[in-house]
PDB file of C-alpha atoms in Angstrom:
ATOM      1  CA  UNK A 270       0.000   0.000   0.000  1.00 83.00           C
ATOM      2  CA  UNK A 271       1.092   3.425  -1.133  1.00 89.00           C
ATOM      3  CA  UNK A 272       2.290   5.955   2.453  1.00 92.00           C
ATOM      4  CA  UNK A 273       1.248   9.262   2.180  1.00 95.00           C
ATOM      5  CA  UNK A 274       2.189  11.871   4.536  1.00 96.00           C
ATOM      6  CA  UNK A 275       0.195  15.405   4.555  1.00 98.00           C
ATOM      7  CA  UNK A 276       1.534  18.793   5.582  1.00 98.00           C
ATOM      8  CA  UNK A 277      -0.213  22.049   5.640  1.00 98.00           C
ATOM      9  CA  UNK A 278       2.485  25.127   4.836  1.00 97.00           C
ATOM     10  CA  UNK A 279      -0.464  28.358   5.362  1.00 97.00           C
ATOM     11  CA  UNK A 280      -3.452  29.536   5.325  1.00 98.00           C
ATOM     12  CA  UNK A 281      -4.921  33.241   3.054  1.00 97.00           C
ATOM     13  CA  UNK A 282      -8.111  34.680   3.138  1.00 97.00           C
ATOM     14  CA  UNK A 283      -9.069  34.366  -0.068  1.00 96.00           C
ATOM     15  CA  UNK A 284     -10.043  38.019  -1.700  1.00 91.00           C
ATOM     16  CA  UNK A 285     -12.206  37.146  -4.487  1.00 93.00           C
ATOM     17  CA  UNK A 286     -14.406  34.178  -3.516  1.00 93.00           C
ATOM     18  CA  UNK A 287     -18.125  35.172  -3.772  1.00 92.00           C
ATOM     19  CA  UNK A 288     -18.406  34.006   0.473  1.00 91.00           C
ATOM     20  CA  UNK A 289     -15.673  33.940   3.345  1.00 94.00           C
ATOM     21  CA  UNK A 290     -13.050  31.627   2.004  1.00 97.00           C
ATOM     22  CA  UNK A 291     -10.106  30.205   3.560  1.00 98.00           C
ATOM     23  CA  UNK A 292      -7.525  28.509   1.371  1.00 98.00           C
ATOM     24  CA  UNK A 293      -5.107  26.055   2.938  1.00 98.00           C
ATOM     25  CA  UNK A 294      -1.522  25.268   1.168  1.00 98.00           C
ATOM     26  CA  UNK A 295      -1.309  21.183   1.169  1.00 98.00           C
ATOM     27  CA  UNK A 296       2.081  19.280   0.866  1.00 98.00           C
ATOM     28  CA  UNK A 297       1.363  15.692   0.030  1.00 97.00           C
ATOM     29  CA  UNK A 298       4.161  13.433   0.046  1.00 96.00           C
ATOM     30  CA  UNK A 299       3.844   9.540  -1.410  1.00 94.00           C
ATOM     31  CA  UNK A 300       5.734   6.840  -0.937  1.00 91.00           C
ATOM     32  CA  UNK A 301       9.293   6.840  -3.384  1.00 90.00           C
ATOM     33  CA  UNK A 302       8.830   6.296  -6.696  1.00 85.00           C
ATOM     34  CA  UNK A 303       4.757   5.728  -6.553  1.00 88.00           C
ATOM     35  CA  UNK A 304       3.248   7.117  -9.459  1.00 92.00           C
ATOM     36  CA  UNK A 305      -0.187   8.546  -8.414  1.00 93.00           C
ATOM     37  CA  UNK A 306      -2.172   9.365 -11.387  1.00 94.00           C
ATOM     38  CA  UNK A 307      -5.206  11.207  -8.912  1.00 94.00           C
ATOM     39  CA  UNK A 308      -6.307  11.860  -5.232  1.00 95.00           C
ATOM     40  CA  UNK A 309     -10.146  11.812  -4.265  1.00 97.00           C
ATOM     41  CA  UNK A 310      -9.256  13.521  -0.848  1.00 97.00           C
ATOM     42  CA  UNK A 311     -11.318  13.437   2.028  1.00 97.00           C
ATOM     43  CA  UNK A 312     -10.372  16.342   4.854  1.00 98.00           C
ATOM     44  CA  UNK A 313     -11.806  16.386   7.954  1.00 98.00           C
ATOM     45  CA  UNK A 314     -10.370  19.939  10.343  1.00 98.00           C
ATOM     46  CA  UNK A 315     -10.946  20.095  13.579  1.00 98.00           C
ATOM     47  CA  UNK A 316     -10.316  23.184  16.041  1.00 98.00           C
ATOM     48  CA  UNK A 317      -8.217  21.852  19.186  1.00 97.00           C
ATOM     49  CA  UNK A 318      -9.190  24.292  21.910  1.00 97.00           C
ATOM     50  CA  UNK A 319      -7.269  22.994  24.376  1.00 96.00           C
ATOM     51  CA  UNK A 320      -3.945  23.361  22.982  1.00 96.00           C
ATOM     52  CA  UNK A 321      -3.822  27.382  23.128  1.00 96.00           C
ATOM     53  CA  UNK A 322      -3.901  29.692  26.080  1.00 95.00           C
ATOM     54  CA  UNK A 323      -6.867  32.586  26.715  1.00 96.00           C
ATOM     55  CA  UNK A 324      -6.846  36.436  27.938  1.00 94.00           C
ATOM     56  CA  UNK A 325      -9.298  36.819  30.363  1.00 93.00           C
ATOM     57  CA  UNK A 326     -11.925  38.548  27.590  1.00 94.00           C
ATOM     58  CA  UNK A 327     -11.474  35.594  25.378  1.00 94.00           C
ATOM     59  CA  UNK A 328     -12.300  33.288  28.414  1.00 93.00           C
ATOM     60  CA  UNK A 329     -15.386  35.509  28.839  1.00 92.00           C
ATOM     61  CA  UNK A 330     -16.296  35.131  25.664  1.00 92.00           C
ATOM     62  CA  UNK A 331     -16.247  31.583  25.304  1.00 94.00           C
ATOM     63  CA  UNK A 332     -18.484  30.790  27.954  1.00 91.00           C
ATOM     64  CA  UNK A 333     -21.343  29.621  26.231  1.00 88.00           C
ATOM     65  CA  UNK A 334     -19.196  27.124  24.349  1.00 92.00           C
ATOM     66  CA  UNK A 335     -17.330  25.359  27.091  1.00 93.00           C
ATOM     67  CA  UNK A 336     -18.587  27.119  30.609  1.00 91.00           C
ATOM     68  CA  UNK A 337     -16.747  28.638  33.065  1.00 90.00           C
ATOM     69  CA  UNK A 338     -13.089  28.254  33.415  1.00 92.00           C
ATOM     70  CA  UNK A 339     -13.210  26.101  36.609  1.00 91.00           C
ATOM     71  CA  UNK A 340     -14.556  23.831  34.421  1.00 92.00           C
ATOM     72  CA  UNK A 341     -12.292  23.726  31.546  1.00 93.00           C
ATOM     73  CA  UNK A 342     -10.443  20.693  32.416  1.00 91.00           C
ATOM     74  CA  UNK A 343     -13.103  18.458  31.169  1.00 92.00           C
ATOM     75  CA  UNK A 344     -15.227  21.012  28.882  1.00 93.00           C
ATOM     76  CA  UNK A 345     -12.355  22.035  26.269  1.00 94.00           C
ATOM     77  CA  UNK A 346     -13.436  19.371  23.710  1.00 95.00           C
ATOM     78  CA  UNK A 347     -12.832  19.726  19.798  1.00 96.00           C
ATOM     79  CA  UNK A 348     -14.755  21.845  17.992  1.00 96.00           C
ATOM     80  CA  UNK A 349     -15.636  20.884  13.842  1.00 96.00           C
ATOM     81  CA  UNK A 350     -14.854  23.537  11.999  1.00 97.00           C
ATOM     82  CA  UNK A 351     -14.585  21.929   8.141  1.00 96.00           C
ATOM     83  CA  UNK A 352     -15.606  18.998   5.634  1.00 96.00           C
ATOM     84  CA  UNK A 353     -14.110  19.186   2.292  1.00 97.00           C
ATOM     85  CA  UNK A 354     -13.890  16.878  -0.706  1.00 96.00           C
ATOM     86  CA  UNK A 355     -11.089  17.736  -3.311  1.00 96.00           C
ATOM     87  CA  UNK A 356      -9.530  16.214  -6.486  1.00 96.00           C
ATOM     88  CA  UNK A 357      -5.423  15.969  -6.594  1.00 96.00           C
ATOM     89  CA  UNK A 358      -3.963  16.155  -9.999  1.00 95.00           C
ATOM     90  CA  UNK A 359      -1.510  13.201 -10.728  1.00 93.00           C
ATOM     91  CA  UNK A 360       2.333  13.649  -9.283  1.00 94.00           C
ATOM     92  CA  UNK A 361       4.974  11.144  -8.621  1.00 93.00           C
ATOM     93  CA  UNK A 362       6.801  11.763  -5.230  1.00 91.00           C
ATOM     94  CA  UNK A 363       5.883  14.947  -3.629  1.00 95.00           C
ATOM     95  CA  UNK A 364       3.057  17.978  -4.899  1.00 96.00           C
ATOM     96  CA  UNK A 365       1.244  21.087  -3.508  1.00 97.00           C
ATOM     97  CA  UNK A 366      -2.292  21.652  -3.850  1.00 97.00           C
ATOM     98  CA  UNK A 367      -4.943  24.022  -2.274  1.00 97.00           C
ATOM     99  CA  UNK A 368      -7.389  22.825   0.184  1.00 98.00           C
ATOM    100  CA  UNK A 369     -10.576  25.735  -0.552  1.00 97.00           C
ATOM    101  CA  UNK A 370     -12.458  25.708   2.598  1.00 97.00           C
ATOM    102  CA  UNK A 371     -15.673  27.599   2.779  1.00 96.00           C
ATOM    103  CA  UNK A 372     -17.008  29.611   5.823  1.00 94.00           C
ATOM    104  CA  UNK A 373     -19.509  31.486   7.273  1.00 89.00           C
ATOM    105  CA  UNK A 374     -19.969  34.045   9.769  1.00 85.00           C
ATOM    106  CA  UNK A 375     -23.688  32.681  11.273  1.00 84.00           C
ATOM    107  CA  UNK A 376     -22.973  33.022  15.385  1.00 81.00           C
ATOM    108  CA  UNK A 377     -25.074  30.351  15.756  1.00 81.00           C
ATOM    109  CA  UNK A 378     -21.754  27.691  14.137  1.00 89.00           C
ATOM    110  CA  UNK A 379     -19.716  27.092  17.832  1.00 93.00           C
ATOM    111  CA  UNK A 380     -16.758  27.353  15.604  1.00 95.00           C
ATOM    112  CA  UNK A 381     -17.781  30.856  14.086  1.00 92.00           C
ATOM    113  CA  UNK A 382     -18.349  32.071  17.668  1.00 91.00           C
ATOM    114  CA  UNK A 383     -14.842  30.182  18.485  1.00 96.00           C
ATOM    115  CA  UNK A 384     -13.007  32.467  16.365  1.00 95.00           C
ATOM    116  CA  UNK A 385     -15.043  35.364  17.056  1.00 92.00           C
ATOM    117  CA  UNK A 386     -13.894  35.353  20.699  1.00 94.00           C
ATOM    118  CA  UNK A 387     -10.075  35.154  19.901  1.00 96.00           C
ATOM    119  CA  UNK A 388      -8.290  38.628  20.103  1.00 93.00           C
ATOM    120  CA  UNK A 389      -5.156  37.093  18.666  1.00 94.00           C
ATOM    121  CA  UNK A 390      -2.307  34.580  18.549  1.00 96.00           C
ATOM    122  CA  UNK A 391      -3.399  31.170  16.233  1.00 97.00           C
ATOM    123  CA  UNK A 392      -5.951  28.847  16.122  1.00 97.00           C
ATOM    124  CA  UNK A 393      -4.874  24.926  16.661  1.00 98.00           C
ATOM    125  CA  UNK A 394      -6.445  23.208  14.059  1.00 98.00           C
ATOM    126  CA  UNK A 395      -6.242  19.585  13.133  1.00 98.00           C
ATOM    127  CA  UNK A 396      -6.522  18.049  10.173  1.00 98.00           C
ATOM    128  CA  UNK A 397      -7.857  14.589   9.220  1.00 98.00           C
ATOM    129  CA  UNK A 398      -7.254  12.828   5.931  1.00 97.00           C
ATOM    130  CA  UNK A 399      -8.773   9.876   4.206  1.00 96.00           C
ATOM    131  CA  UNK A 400      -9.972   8.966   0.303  1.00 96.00           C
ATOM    132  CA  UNK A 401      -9.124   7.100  -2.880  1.00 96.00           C
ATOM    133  CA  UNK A 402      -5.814   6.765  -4.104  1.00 95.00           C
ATOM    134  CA  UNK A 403      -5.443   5.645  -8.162  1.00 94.00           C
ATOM    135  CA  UNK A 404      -2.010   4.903  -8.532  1.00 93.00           C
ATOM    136  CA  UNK A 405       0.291   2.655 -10.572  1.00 86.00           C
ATOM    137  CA  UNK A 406       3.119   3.054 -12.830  1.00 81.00           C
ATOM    138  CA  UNK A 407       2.098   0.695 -16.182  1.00 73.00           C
ATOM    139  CA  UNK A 408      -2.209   0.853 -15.277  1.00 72.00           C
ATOM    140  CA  UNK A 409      -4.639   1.716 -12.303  1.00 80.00           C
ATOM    141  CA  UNK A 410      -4.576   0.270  -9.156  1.00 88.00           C
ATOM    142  CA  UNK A 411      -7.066   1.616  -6.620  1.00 93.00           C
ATOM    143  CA  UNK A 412      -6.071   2.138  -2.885  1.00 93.00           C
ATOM    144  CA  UNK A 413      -7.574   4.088   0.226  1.00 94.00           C
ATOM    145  CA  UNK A 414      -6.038   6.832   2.040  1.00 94.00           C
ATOM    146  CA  UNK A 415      -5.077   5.280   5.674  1.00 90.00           C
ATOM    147  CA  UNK A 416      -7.538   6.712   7.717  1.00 90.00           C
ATOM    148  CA  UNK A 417      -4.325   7.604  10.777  1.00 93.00           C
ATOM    149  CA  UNK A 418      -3.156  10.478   7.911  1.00 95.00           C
ATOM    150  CA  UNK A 419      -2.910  14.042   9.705  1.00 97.00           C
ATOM    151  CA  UNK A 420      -1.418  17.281   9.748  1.00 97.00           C
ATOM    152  CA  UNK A 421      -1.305  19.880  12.991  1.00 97.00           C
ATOM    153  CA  UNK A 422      -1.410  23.339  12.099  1.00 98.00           C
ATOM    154  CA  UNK A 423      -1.717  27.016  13.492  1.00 98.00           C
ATOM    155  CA  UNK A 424      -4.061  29.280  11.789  1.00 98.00           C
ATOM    156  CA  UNK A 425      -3.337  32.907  12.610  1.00 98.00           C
ATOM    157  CA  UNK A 426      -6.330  34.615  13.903  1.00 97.00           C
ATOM    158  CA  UNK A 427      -5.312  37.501  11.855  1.00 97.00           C
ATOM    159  CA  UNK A 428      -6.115  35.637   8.512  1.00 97.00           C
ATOM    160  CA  UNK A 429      -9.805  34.329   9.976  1.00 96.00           C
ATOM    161  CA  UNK A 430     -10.073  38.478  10.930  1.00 94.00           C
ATOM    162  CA  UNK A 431      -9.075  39.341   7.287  1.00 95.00           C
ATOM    163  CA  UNK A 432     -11.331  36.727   5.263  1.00 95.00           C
ATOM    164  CA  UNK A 433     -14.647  38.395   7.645  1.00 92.00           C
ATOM    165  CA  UNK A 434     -13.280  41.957   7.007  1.00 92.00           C
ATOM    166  CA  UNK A 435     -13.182  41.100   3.179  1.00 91.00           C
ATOM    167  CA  UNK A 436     -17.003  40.224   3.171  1.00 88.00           C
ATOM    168  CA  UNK A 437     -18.185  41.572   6.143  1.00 84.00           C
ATOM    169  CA  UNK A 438     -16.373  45.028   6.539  1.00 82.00           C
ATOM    170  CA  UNK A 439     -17.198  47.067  10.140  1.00 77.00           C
ATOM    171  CA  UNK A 440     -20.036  44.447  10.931  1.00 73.00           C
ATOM    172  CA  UNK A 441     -21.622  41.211  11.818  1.00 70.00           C
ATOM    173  CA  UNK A 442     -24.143  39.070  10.669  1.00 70.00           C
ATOM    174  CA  UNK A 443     -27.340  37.544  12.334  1.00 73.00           C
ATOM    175  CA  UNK A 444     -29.538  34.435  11.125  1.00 77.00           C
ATOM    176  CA  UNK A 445     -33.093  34.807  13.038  1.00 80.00           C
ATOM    177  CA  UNK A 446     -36.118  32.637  12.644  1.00 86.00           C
ATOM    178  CA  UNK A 447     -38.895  33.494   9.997  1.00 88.00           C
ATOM    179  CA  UNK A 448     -41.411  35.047  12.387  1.00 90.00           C
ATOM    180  CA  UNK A 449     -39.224  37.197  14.468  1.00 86.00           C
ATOM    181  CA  UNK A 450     -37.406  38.611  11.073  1.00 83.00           C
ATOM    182  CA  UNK A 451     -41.277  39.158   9.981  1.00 87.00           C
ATOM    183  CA  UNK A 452     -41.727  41.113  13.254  1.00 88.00           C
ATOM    184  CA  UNK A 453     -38.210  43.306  13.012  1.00 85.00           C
ATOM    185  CA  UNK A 454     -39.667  43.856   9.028  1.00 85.00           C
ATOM    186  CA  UNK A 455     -43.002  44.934  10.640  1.00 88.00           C
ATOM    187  CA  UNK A 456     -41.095  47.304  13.324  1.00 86.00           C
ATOM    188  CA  UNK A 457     -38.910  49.129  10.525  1.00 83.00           C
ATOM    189  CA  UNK A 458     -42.306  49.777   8.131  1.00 85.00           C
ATOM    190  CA  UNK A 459     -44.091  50.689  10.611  1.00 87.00           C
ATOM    191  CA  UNK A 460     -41.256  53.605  12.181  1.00 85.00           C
ATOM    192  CA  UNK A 461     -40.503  54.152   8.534  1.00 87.00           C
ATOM    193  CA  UNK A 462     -36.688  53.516   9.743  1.00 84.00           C
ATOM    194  CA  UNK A 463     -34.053  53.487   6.774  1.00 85.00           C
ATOM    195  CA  UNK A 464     -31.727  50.511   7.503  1.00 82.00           C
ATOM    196  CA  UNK A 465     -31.410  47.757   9.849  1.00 76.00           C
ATOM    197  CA  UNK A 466     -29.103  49.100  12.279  1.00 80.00           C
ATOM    198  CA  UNK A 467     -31.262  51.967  12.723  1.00 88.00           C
ATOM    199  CA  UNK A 468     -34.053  49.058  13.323  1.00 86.00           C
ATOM    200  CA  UNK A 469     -31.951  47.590  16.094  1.00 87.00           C
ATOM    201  CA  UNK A 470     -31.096  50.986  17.453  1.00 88.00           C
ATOM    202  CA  UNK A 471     -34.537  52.170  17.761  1.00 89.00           C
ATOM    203  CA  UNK A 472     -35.304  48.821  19.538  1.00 88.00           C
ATOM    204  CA  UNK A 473     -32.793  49.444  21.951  1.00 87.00           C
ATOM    205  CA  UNK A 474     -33.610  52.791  22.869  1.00 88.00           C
ATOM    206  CA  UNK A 475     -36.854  51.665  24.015  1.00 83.00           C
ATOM    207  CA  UNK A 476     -35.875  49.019  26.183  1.00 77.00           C
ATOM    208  CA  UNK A 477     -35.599  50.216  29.431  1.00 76.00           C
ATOM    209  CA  UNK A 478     -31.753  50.487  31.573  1.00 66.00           C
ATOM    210  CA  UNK A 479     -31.332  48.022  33.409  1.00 64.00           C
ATOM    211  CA  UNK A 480     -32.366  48.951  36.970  1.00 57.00           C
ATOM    212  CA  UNK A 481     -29.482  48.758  39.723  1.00 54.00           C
ATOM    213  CA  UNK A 482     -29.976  46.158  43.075  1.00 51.00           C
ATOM    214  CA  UNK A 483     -28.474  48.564  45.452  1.00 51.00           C
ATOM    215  CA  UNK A 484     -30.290  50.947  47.561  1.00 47.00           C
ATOM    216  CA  UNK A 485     -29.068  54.524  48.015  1.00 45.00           C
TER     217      UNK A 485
END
């Protein structure tokens, strides 16, 4: 059976995807001499919370994912962040290929409100391989991808911060069931209020502060 060994060298935000798009530089390396003709590739990532330290802000922030910090002995589990199918052209030896990895920016994904929460350093990802293998050097012989193959890498969370500035410049984004985006819809038509921040904003301004429990 043909060894192949998997390396990721970056990460960009890529610029001119129609959505959030993060591309990931793959170095695939097969056993001497092996002539692959093409790679069905199977790539499973994984965010590794565990293996990274937190500010105190960024350990406020993640409370909803994984609780209080007492408690993140037991509660900093891995997080999925990807599934992606790709085709590798034929090589013999060693190759480089991209690994396109769409995104989104919906706070309800715990790995979208993962990165959200980091202020900076890198993001401990893991990567998982499996797949088809069609190699051979005189015909075809069909193989798997050893399900053990995987790669370790550090995303900066400067390039996640890039790739949501690129399509989401200044703001954030909100997914809301039917009914309650009929009743924000309503709100603005009714107020005859030009945009949905200004929505929000007059919301907000008419919900009471919040009243103090101390006496004077």
């Amino acid at each position: 059976m043909t060894r192949f060994d998997f390396t990721c060298t970056g990460v960009r935000a890529d610029a001119y995807a129609a959505g959030p798009t993060l591309v990931f530089r793959l170095r695939i390396t097969a056993s001497p001499d092996t002539r692959v003709h093409a790679l069905a590739l199977r790539t499973q990532i994984r965010i590794e919370p565990a293996r990274r330290g937190y500010s105190g802000d960024e350990g406020e922030a993640l409370g909803d994912l994984f609780g209080e910090r007492s408690r993140w002995g037991g509660s900093l589990n891995p997080v999925q962040f990807a599934q992606v199918s790709s085709m590798v052209q034929g090589f013999t030896g060693e190759t480089e290929t991209d690994l396109v990895v769409p995104c989104t920016y919906d706070m309800d994904i715990a790995s979208t409100r993962y990165f959200n929460a980091l202020q900076e350093g890198e993001v401990p990802l893991l990567m998982l391989f499996s797949g088809t293998a069609f190699t051979g050097a005189g015909g075809f012989h069909v193989e798997p991808v050893p399900w053990d193959r995987e790669a370790s890498f550090r995303m900066p969370v400067a390039t996640w911060r890039e790739m949501v500035e690129q399509h989401f410049p200044g703001s954030g984004w909100l997914r809301l069931p039917r009914d309650a985006m009929d009743a924000l819809l309503a709100h603005r038509s009714r107020h005859a209020l030009p945009s949905w921040e200004a929505t929000v904003e007059h919301l907000l301004a008419a919900t009471p502060a919040p009243v103090s429990g101390r006496t004077p």
